[in-house]
Coordinates of C-alpha atoms in Angstrom, one line a residue:
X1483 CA 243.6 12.5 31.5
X1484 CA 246.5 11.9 34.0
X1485 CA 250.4 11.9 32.2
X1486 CA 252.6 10.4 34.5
X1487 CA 256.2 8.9 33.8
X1488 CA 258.1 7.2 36.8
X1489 CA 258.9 9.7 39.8
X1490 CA 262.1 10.9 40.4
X1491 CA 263.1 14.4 42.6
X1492 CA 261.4 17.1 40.3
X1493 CA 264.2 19.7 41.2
X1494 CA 266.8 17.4 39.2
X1495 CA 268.4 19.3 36.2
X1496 CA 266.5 19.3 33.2
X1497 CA 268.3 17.1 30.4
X1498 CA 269.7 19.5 27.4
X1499 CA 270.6 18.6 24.2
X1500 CA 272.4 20.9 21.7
X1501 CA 269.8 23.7 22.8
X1502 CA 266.9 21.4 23.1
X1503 CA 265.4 20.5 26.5
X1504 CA 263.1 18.0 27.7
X1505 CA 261.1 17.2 30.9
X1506 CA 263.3 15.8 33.8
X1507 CA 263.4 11.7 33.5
X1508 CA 260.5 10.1 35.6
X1509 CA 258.8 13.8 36.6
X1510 CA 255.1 13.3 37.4
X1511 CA 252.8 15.8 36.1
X1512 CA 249.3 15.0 37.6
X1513 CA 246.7 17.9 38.1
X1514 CA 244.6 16.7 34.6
X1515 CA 243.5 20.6 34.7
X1516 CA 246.7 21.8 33.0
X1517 CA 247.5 18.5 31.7
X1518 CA 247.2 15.9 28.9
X1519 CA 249.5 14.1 26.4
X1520 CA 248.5 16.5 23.6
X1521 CA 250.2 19.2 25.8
X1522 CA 252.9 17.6 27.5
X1523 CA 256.4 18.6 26.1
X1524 CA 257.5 16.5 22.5
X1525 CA 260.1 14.2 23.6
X1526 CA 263.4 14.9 21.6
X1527 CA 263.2 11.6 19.8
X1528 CA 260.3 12.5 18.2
X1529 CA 261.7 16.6 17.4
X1530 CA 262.4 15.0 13.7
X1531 CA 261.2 17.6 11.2
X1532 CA 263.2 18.7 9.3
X1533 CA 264.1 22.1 7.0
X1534 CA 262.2 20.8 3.9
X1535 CA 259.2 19.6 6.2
X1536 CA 258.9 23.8 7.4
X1537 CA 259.3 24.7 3.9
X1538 CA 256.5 22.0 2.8
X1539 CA 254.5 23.3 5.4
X1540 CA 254.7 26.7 3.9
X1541 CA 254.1 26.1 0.9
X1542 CA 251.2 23.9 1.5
X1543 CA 249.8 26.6 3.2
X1544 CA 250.6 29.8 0.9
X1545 CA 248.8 28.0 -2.0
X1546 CA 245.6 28.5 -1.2
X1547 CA 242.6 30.6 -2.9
X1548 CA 242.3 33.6 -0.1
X1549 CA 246.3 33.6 -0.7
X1550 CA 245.5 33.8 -4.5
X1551 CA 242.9 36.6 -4.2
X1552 CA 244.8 38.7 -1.9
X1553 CA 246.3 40.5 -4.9
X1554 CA 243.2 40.9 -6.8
X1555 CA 241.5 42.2 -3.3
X1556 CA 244.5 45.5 -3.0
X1557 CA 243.7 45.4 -7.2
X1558 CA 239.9 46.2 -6.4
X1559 CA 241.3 48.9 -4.0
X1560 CA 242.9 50.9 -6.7
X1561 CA 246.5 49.3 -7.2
X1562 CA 248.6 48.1 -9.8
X1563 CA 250.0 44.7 -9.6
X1564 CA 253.1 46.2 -8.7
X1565 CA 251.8 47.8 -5.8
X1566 CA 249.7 44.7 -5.0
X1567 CA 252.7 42.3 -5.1
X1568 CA 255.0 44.5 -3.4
X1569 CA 252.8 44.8 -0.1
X1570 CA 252.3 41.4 0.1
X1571 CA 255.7 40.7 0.0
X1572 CA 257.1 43.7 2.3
X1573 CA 254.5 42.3 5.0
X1574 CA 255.3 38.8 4.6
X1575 CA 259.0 39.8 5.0
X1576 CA 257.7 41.8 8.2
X1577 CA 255.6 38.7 9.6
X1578 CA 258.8 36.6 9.6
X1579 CA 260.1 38.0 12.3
X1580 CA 257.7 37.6 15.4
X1581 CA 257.0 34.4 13.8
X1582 CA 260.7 32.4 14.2
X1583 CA 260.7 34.4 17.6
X1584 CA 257.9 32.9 18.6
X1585 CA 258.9 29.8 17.1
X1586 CA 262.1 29.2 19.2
X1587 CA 260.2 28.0 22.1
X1588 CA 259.1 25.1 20.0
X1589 CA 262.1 23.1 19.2
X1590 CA 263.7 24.1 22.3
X1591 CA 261.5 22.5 24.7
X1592 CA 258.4 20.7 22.5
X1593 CA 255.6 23.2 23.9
X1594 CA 252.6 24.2 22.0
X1595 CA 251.2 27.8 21.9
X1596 CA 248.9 27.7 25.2
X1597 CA 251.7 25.9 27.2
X1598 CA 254.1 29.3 26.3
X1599 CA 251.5 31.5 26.9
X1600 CA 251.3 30.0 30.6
X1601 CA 254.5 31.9 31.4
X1602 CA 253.9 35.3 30.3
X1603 CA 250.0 34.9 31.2
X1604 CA 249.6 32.4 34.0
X1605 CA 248.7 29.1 33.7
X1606 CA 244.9 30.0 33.6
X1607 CA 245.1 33.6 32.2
X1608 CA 246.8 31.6 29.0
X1609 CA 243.3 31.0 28.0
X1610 CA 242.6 34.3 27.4
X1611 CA 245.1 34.2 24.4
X1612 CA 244.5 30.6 23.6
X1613 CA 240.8 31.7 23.0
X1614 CA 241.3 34.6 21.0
X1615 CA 243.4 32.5 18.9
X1616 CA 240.8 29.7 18.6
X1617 CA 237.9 31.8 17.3
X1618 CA 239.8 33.4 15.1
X1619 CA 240.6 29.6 13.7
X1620 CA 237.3 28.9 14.1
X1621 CA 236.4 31.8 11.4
X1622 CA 239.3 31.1 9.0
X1623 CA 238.5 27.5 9.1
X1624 CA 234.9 27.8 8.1
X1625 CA 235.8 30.8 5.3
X1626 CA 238.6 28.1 4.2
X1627 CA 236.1 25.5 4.3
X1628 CA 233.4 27.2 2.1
X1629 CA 235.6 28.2 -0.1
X1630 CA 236.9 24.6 -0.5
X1631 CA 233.1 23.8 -1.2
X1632 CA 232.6 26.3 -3.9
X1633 CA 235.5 24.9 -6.0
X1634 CA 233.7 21.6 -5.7
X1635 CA 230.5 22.9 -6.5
X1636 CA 231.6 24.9 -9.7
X1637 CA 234.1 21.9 -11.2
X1638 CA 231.6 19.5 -10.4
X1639 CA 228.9 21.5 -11.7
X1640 CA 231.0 22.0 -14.7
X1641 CA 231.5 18.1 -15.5
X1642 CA 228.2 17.1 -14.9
X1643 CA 225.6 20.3 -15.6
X1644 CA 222.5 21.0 -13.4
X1645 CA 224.0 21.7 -10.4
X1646 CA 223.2 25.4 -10.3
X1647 CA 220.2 24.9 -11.0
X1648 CA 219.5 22.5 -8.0
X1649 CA 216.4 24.0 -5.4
X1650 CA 217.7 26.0 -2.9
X1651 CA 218.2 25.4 0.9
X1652 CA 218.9 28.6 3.2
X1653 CA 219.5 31.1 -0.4
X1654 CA 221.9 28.1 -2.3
X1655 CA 221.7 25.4 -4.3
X1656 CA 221.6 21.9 -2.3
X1657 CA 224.3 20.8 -4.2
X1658 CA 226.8 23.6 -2.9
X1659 CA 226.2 22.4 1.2
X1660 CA 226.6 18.6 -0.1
X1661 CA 230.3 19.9 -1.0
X1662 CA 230.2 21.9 1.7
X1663 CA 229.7 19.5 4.0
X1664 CA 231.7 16.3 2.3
X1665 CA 234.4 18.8 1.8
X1666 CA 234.4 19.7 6.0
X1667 CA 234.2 15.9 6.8
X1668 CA 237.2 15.2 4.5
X1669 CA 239.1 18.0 6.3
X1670 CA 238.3 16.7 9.9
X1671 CA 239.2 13.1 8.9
X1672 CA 242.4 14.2 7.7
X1673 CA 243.3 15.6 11.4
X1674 CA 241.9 13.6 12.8
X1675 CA 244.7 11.0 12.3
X1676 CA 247.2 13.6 14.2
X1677 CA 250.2 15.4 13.6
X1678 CA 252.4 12.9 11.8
X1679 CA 249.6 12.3 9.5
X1680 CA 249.6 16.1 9.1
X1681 CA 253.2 16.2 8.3
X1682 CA 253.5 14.0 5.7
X1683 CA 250.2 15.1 4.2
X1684 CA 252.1 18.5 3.7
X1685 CA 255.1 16.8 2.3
X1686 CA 253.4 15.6 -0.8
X1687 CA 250.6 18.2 -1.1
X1688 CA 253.2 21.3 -1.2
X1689 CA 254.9 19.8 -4.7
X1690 CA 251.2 19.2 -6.3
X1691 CA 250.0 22.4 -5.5
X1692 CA 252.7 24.0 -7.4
X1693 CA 252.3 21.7 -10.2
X1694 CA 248.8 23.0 -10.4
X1695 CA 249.5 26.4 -10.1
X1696 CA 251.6 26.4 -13.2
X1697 CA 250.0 24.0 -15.3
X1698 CA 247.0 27.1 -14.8
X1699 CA 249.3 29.4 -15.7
X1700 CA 251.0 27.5 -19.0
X1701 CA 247.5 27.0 -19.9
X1702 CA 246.1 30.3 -19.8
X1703 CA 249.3 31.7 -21.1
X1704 CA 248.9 29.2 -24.2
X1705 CA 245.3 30.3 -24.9
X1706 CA 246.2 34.2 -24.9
X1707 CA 249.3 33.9 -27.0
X1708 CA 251.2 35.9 -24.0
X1709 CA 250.6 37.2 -21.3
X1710 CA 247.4 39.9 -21.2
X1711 CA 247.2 43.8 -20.6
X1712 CA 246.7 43.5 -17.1
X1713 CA 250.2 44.5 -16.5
X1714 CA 250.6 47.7 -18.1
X1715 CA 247.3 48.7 -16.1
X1716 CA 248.5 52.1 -14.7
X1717 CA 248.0 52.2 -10.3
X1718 CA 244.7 54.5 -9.9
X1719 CA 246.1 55.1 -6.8
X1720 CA 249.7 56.6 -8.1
X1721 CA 252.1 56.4 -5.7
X1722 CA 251.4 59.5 -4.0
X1723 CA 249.2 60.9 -1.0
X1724 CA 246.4 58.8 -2.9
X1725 CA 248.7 55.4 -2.2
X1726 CA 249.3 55.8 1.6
X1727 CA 246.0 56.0 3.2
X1728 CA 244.9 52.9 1.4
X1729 CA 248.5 51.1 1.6
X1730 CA 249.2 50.9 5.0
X1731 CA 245.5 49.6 6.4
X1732 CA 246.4 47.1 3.6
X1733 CA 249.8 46.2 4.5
X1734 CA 248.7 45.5 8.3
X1735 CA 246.1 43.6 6.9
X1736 CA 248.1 41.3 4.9
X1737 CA 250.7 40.5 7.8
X1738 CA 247.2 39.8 9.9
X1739 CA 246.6 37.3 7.2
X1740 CA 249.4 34.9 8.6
X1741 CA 250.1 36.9 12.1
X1742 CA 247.6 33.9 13.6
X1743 CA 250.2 31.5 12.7
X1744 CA 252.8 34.1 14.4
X1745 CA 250.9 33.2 17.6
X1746 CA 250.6 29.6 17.4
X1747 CA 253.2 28.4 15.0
X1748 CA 255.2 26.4 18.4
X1749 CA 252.5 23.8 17.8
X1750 CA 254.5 22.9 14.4
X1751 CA 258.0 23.7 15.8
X1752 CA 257.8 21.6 18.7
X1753 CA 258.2 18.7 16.3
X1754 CA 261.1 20.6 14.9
X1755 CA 264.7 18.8 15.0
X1756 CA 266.4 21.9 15.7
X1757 CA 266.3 25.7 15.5
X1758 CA 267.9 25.8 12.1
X1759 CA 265.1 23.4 11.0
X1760 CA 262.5 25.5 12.1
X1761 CA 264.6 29.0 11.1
X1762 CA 265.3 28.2 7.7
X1763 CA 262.5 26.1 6.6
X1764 CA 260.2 29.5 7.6
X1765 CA 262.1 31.8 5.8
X1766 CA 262.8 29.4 2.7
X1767 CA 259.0 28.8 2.5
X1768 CA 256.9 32.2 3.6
X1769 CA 257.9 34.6 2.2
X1770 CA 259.4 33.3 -0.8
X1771 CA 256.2 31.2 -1.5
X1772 CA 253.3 33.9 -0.9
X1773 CA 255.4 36.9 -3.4
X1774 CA 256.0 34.2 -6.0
X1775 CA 251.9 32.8 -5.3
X1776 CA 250.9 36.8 -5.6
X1777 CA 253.3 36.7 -8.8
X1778 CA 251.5 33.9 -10.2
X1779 CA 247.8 35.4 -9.4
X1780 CA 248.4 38.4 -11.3
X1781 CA 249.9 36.7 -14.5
X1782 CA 247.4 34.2 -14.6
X1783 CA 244.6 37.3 -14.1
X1784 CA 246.6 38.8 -16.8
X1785 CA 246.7 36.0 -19.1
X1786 CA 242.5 35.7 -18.2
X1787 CA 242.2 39.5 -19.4
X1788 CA 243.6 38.7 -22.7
X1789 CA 241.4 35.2 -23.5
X1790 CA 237.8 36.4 -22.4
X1791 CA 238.0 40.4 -22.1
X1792 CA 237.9 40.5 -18.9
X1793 CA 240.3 39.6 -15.5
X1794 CA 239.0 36.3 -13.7
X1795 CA 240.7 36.4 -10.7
X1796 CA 239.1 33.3 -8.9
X1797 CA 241.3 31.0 -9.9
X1798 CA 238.4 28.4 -9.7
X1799 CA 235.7 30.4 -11.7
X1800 CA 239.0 30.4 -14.0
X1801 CA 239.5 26.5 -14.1
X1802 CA 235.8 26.3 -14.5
X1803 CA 236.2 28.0 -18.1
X1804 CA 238.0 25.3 -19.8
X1805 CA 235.6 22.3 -21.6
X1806 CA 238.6 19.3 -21.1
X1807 CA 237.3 16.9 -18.6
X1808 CA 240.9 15.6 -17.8
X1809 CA 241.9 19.3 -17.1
X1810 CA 238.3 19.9 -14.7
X1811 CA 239.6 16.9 -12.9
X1812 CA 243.1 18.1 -12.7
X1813 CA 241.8 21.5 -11.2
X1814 CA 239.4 19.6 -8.9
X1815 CA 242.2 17.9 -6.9
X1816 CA 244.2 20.9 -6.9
X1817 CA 241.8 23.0 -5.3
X1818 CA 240.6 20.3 -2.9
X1819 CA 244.5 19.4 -2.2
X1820 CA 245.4 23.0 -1.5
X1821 CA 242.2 24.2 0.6
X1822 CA 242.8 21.1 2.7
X1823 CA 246.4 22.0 3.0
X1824 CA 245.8 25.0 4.4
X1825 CA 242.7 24.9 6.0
X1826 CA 243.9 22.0 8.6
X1827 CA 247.5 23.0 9.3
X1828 CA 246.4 26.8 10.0
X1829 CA 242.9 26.4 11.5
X1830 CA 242.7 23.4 13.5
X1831 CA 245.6 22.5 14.7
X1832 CA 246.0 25.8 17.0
X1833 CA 242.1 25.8 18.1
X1834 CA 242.4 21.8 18.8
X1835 CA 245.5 22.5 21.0
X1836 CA 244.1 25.8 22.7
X1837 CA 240.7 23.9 23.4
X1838 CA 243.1 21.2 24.6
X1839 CA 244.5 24.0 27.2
X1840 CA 241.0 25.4 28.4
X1841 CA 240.3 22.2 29.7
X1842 CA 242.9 19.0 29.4
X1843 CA 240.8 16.7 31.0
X1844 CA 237.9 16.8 28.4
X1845 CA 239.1 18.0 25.4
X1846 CA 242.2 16.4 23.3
X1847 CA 243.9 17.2 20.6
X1848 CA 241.4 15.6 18.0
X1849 CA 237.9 16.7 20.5
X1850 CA 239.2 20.2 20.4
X1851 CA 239.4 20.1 16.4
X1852 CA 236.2 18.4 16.0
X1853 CA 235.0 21.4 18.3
X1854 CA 236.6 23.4 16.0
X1855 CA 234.8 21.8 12.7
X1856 CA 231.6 22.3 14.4
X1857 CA 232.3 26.2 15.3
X1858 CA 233.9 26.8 12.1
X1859 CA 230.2 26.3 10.5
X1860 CA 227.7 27.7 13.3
X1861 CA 229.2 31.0 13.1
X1862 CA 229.1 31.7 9.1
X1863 CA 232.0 33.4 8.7
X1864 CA 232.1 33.4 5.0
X1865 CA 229.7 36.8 4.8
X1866 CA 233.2 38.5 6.2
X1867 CA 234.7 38.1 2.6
X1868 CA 231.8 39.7 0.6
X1869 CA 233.4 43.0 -0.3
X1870 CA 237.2 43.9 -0.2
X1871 CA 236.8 46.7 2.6
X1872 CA 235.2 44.2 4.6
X1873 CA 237.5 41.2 3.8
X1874 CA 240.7 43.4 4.4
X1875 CA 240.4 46.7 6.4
X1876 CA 237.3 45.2 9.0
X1877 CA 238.3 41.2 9.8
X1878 CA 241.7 41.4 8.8
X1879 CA 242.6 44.9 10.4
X1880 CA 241.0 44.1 13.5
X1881 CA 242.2 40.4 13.5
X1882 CA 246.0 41.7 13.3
X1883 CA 245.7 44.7 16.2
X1884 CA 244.3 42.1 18.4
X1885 CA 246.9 39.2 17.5
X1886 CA 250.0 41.9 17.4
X1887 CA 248.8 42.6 20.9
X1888 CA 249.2 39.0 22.0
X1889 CA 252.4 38.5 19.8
X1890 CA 254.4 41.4 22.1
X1891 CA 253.8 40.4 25.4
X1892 CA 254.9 36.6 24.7
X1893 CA 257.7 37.9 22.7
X1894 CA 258.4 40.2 25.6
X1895 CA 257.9 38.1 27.9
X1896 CA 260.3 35.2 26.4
X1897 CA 263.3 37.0 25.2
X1898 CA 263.2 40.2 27.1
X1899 CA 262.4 39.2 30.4
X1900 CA 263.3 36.0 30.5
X1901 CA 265.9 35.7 28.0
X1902 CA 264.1 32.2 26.6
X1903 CA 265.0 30.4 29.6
X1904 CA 261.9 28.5 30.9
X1905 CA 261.1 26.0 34.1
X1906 CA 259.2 23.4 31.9
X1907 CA 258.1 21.4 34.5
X1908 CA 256.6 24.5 35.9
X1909 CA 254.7 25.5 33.3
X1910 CA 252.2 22.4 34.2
X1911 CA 252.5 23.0 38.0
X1912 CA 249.7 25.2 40.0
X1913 CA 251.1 27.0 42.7
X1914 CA 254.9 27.3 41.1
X1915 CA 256.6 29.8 39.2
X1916 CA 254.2 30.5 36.6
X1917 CA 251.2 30.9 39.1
X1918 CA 251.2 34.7 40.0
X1919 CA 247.8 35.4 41.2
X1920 CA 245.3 32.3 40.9
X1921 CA 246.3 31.5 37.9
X1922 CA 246.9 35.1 36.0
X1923 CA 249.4 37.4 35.3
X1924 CA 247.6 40.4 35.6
X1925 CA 250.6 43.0 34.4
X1926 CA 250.3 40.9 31.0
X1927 CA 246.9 41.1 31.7
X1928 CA 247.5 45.0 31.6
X1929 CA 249.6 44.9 28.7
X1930 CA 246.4 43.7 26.7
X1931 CA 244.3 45.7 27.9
X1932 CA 246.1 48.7 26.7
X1933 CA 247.9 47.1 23.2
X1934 CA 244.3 45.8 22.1
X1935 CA 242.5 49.4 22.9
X1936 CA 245.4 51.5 20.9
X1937 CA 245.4 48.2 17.9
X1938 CA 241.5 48.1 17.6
X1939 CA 239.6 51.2 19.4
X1940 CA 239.8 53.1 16.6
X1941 CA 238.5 50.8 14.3
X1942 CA 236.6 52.7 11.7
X1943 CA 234.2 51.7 8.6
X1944 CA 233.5 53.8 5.6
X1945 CA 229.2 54.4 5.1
X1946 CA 228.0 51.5 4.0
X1947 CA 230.9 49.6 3.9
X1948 CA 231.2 48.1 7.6
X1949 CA 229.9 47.3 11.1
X1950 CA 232.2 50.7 12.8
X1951 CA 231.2 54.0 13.1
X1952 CA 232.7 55.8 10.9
X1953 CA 234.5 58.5 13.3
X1954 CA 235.7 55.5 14.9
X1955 CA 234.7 53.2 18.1
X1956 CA 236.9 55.6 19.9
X1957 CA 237.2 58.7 17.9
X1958 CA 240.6 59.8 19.3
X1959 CA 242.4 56.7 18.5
X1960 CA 240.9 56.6 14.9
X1961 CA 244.5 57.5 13.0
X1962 CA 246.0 54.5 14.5
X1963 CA 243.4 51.9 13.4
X1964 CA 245.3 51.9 10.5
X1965 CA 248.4 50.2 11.6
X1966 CA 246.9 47.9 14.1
X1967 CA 249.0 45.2 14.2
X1968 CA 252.1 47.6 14.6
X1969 CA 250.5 49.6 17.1
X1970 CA 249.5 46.6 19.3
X1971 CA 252.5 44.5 19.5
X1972 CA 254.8 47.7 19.8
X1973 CA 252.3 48.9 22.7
X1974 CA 251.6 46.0 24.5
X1975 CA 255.5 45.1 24.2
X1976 CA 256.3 48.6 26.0
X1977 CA 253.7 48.0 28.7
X1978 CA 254.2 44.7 29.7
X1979 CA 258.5 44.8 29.6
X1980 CA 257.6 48.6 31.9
X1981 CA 255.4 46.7 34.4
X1982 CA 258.1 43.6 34.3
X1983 CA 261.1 44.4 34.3
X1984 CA 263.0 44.4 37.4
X1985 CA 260.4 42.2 39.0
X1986 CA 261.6 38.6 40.2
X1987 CA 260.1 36.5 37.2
X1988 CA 258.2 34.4 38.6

């Protein structure tokens, strides 16, 4: 695909507009192996969303079923719900940041995620982070995805009976991949319609979802006369040299849990109507939305605790518990409402775009999430969420080293080095500024390199309870496996602003 608007000198000014910058009037960009319309610049006119549109987005995305059982996941590790909340709203807090850093480039000149990578990376080393990103989509989306299909399966189960009991295909009940499957086809048809469909999808489904929330927690609150025993459940941690050791493995690996979206959230603020659009609808609707959401778990679980003797905390299995058909079907929607939410804002629209990237002329915006739909499912990636060691210290630790690591260099690389002034046209242009050597920056190359060995090489797995050796993958570098997402942003940060600075950027 070939984007082309009427030519005109490409070295005229680029036109700027209260901080916001667009392509040059009548540039040609024509090399259809860095370019299509899904990853040309947004034109300002169409920069329109808003603060509450962020927020929605947030929100839409926050109220989902992993979100709801992070809580009960650091509860299974030995905390109280104070401890539990707490982390996940320290790292939320902590998340913030690299993600409106990241985010500025969006509303300031309508890029997505690839296209800002090309500066710090090259224009064809951008895939290397683009890809990373995109499998990592690919897993969520299918773990998002099968999830979704549970839900369906036990509510549906629940109204009509026999379902569990349907012959099995590949270990499960027929029934659960006919969710499975209508619930991924109702996902993919959903984006499928692009962006602004997207957008106001999010607008009503953030509102219902907290509806649904608290009509599950009025209802389980009615039914136990209070709220249960749960919370006066003393930590078996403590907070002393117990806590540490399990708290900060944890921490990082509930900032992994959004630092994907740290990476890739330009794709949304490139719609963005401003910098205070983008700024405050992020910090109005993250952190805010996933404490009050862990909040809401645990006093639900609580209320659970009290009604049946024992915590429920799949909100779902929970639902499932009730005999009112009108309140099944309530819970149905909800859950199918939220999981979409989620599942198509966070985990195809990146993938989509960095497919789009690794090769414009093939793949658009909606090929790149069909891709996306398809991978999602070929590589099963709901055996990652089996146990909570797994779930939390194996795919989300080693998730959030590797992402950190990307998250420095292009934070590095826009604010540090180039003080988040960019040659947009450039960015689509072999040969020009963003170029370096065919194609690839090889110091942020470097910087990789040596922030994803410190994040992940130390990656270590308890007997039993993992795919690492226990001593570590590189023994040395075992004590900082634990704060990997720290350890490879702050590295590869270092490195790549030591190999840069004082170069000519270019």
């Amino acid at each position: 695909m070939t984007a082309t608007v009427p030519p005109t000198p490409s070295d005229r000014p680029i036109p700027e507009q209260a901080g916001r910058v667009e392509l040059p009037p009548g540039t040609v960009l024509t090399d259809n192996r860095f370019v299509n319309d899904d990853l040309l610049p947004v034109p300002l006119a169409r920069r329109r969303w808003t603060t509450y549109n962020f927020a929605a987005l947030w929100v839409g995305m926050a109220h989902n079923i992993p979100s709801w059982l992070l809580a009960s996941g650091l509860v299974a590790l030995g905390m109280d719900w104070k401890q539990a909340v707490f982390t996940i709203a320290l790292a939320n807090v902590i998340v913030l940041a690299p993600m409106l850093l990241t985010g500025h480039a969006g509303p300031k000149y309508g890029i997505p995620f690839p296209v800002l990578a090309r500066a710090s990376f090259g224009l064809r080393g951008a895939n290397l982070p683009a890809l990373i990103r995109a499998g990592v989509a690919c897993a969520w989306f299918g773990i998002q995805t099968w999830i979704g299909g549970q839900g369906i399966f036990v509510l549906l189960g629940k109204l009509f009976g026999g379902w569990a009991e349907a012959s099995e295909v590949g270990g499960q009940p027929w029934t659960l991949w006919v969710c499975f499957v209508l619930f991924w086809a109702l996902e993919l048809a959903i984006i499928y319609r692009g962006m602004e469909a997207l957008r106001r999808f999010e607008n009503w489904a953030a509102p219902f979802v907290i509806v649904g929330a608290l009509v599950l927690l009025v209802w389980i609150a009615n039914k136990a006369g209070g709220l249960g025993p749960l919370l006066d459940q003393p930590s078996r941690l403590g907070w002393g040299a117990d806590f540490w050791p399990v708290f900060f493995p944890s921490l990082m690996g509930m900032i992994a849990f959004w630092s994907t979206l740290s990476l890739n959230i330009p794709d949304f603020t490139r719609f963005g109507a401003g910098q205070r659009a983008q700024v405050w609808g992020q910090t109005l609707g993250l952190p805010t939305t996933m404490t009050l959401f862990a909040l809401l778990s645990v006093f639900v679980t609580s209320g659970s605790q009290a009604v049946y003797g024992a915590a429920v905390w799949d909100p779902v299995a929970l639902a499932a518990r009730t005999d009112n058909v009108f309140g099944l079907l309530f819970a149905l929607v909800t859950v199918l409402v939220a999981t979409i939410s989620v599942n198509i804002a966070a985990n195809v629209v990146s993938p989509a775009y960095d497919l789009a990237n690794l090769a414009p002329r093939l793949i658009n915006f909606r090929t790149g999430a069909l891709v996306t739909g398809v991978v999602g499912v070929l590589i099963m990636p709901w055996k990652l969420t089996e146990t909570p060691e797994l779930y939390i210290f194996t795919w989300l630790g080693l998730v959030g080293g590797l992402l950190g690591t990307v998250a420095g260099i292009l934070i590095a690389d826009y604010w540090l080095i180039r003080r988040t002034v960019l040659d947009l046209p450039a960015l689509y242009t072999p040969g020009g500024r963003y170029w370096y050597t065919s194609g690839w920056n090889l110091r942020a190359v470097a910087a990789f390199v040596a922030g994803g060995v410190l994040a992940v090489g130390g990656s270590h797995s308890a007997p039993g309870k993992g795919p690492f050796p226990e001593d570590g993958l590189i023994p040395f570098l075992k004590p900082l496996a634990d704060y990997g997402w720290a350890v490879g942003l702050g590295a590869s940060l270092v490195v790549y602003v030591g190999l840069t600075a004082g170069r000519r950027r270019s």
